Amino acid sequence: EFPGPEFPGVNRLVLSWMQHLAATASSETDKANLSVGIDCFADALGLSAADFAPSDELQTLLSAPNAPATPIAPSGPEEKPEDRAVALKVEGNAALKAGDIPKAIELYSAAIDAWPLDATFFANRSYAYALRKDFSNAAADCEDAVSLKPDYHKAHFRRPRV
């Protein structure tokens, strides 16, 4: 909830910060999104065009000795969950190839947690469970793989064997 009209200095500071972010945004999409946010914030608090001038408080904060460099750039593109899951699967494959079955199961499980919509993660973990002779979990993972991808031949092939 916004501080409201009883805190005009805070409102102007927040609005100035939003304007600063919009002015230093690296993409047109970010600038447009911030512009919409500024308009919504101003409307919600009943602010006028006069309130859109940069505040002295913001300039003071930005020029402080410990102030972050402006603009603050993201550390990189945010990793998609499915990309993270694939990376975990690759690590699991390497662990399995090295003979570290518990580590492979852990990594395949992490891949499933990150992106539970890929049948190969379940099939790979099923194989690792089968190597550990944990046939109950192996069969359950085959069922999950088939439910996600009914035409997944590897899961159909493995299911009766576990």
PDB file of N, CA and C in Angstrom, residues 11 16 38-39 47 49-50 54 63 65 70 83 87-88 91 93 99 102 104 109 129 137-138 142:
ATOM      1  N   ASN A  11       6.387  10.126  -1.438  1.00  0.00           N
ATOM      2  CA  ASN A  11       5.755   9.926  -2.742  1.00  0.00           C
ATOM      3  C   ASN A  11       6.576  10.546  -3.857  1.00  0.00           C
ATOM      4  N   SER A  16      10.284  10.141  -8.266  1.00  0.00           N
ATOM      5  CA  SER A  16      11.555  10.566  -8.870  1.00  0.00           C
ATOM      6  C   SER A  16      12.436   9.364  -9.185  1.00  0.00           C
ATOM      7  N   ILE A  38       4.789   4.746 -13.616  1.00  0.00           N
ATOM      8  CA  ILE A  38       4.801   6.130 -13.131  1.00  0.00           C
ATOM      9  C   ILE A  38       3.393   6.707 -13.200  1.00  0.00           C
ATOM     10  N   ASP A  39       2.715   6.511 -14.321  1.00  0.00           N
ATOM     11  CA  ASP A  39       1.351   7.029 -14.476  1.00  0.00           C
ATOM     12  C   ASP A  39       0.409   6.422 -13.442  1.00  0.00           C
ATOM     13  N   LEU A  47      -1.237  12.662  -7.733  1.00  0.00           N
ATOM     14  CA  LEU A  47      -0.132  13.586  -7.939  1.00  0.00           C
ATOM     15  C   LEU A  47      -0.331  14.334  -9.256  1.00  0.00           C
ATOM     16  N   ALA A  49       1.374  17.046 -12.405  1.00  0.00           N
ATOM     17  CA  ALA A  49       2.575  17.159 -13.228  1.00  0.00           C
ATOM     18  C   ALA A  49       3.715  17.840 -12.473  1.00  0.00           C
ATOM     19  N   ALA A  50       3.389  18.720 -11.552  1.00  0.00           N
ATOM     20  CA  ALA A  50       4.414  19.412 -10.770  1.00  0.00           C
ATOM     21  C   ALA A  50       5.210  18.445  -9.899  1.00  0.00           C
ATOM     22  N   PRO A  54      12.368  16.039 -10.680  1.00  0.00           N
ATOM     23  CA  PRO A  54      13.280  15.253  -9.843  1.00  0.00           C
ATOM     24  C   PRO A  54      13.401  15.871  -8.455  1.00  0.00           C
ATOM     25  N   SER A  63      24.044  10.883  -5.294  1.00  0.00           N
ATOM     26  CA  SER A  63      25.390  11.447  -5.215  1.00  0.00           C
ATOM     27  C   SER A  63      26.109  11.076  -3.927  1.00  0.00           C
ATOM     28  N   PRO A  65      28.348   9.054  -1.200  1.00  0.00           N
ATOM     29  CA  PRO A  65      29.596   8.326  -1.452  1.00  0.00           C
ATOM     30  C   PRO A  65      29.399   6.823  -1.662  1.00  0.00           C
ATOM     31  N   THR A  70      25.108   4.265 -11.417  1.00  0.00           N
ATOM     32  CA  THR A  70      23.827   4.414 -12.086  1.00  0.00           C
ATOM     33  C   THR A  70      24.028   4.289 -13.577  1.00  0.00           C
ATOM     34  N   ASP A  83      15.873 -23.949 -18.919  1.00  0.00           N
ATOM     35  CA  ASP A  83      17.301 -23.964 -19.254  1.00  0.00           C
ATOM     36  C   ASP A  83      18.121 -24.467 -18.073  1.00  0.00           C
ATOM     37  N   ALA A  87      20.466 -27.908 -17.867  1.00  0.00           N
ATOM     38  CA  ALA A  87      21.845 -27.906 -17.363  1.00  0.00           C
ATOM     39  C   ALA A  87      22.008 -28.929 -16.238  1.00  0.00           C
ATOM     40  N   LEU A  88      21.007 -29.035 -15.364  1.00  0.00           N
ATOM     41  CA  LEU A  88      21.062 -30.015 -14.284  1.00  0.00           C
ATOM     42  C   LEU A  88      21.025 -31.442 -14.841  1.00  0.00           C
ATOM     43  N   GLU A  91      24.414 -32.327 -16.104  1.00  0.00           N
ATOM     44  CA  GLU A  91      25.274 -32.667 -14.965  1.00  0.00           C
ATOM     45  C   GLU A  91      24.935 -34.058 -14.438  1.00  0.00           C
ATOM     46  N   ASN A  93      23.704 -36.540 -16.191  1.00  0.00           N
ATOM     47  CA  ASN A  93      24.246 -37.499 -17.155  1.00  0.00           C
ATOM     48  C   ASN A  93      25.732 -37.733 -16.912  1.00  0.00           C
ATOM     49  N   GLY A  99      29.606 -42.932 -12.728  1.00  0.00           N
ATOM     50  CA  GLY A  99      29.260 -43.972 -11.766  1.00  0.00           C
ATOM     51  C   GLY A  99      28.711 -43.456 -10.453  1.00  0.00           C
ATOM     52  N   PRO A 102      23.945 -41.845  -6.837  1.00  0.00           N
ATOM     53  CA  PRO A 102      23.208 -40.944  -5.930  1.00  0.00           C
ATOM     54  C   PRO A 102      23.258 -39.479  -6.388  1.00  0.00           C
ATOM     55  N   ALA A 104      23.655 -38.452  -9.490  1.00  0.00           N
ATOM     56  CA  ALA A 104      22.827 -38.360 -10.696  1.00  0.00           C
ATOM     57  C   ALA A 104      21.360 -38.233 -10.313  1.00  0.00           C
ATOM     58  N   SER A 109      16.588 -35.051  -9.976  1.00  0.00           N
ATOM     59  CA  SER A 109      15.499 -34.558  -9.119  1.00  0.00           C
ATOM     60  C   SER A 109      15.453 -33.033  -9.119  1.00  0.00           C
ATOM     61  N   TYR A 129      17.532 -44.874 -10.903  1.00  0.00           N
ATOM     62  CA  TYR A 129      16.900 -45.680  -9.855  1.00  0.00           C
ATOM     63  C   TYR A 129      17.027 -47.168 -10.157  1.00  0.00           C
ATOM     64  N   ASN A 137      10.624 -46.744  -7.396  1.00  0.00           N
ATOM     65  CA  ASN A 137      10.791 -45.367  -7.879  1.00  0.00           C
ATOM     66  C   ASN A 137      11.066 -45.330  -9.376  1.00  0.00           C
ATOM     67  N   ALA A 138      11.787 -46.325  -9.884  1.00  0.00           N
ATOM     68  CA  ALA A 138      12.057 -46.390 -11.318  1.00  0.00           C
ATOM     69  C   ALA A 138      10.755 -46.524 -12.097  1.00  0.00           C
ATOM     70  N   CYS A 142       8.936 -43.868 -14.722  1.00  0.00           N
ATOM     71  CA  CYS A 142       8.518 -44.255 -16.083  1.00  0.00           C
ATOM     72  C   CYS A 142       7.069 -43.843 -16.321  1.00  0.00           C
TER      73      CYS A 142
END
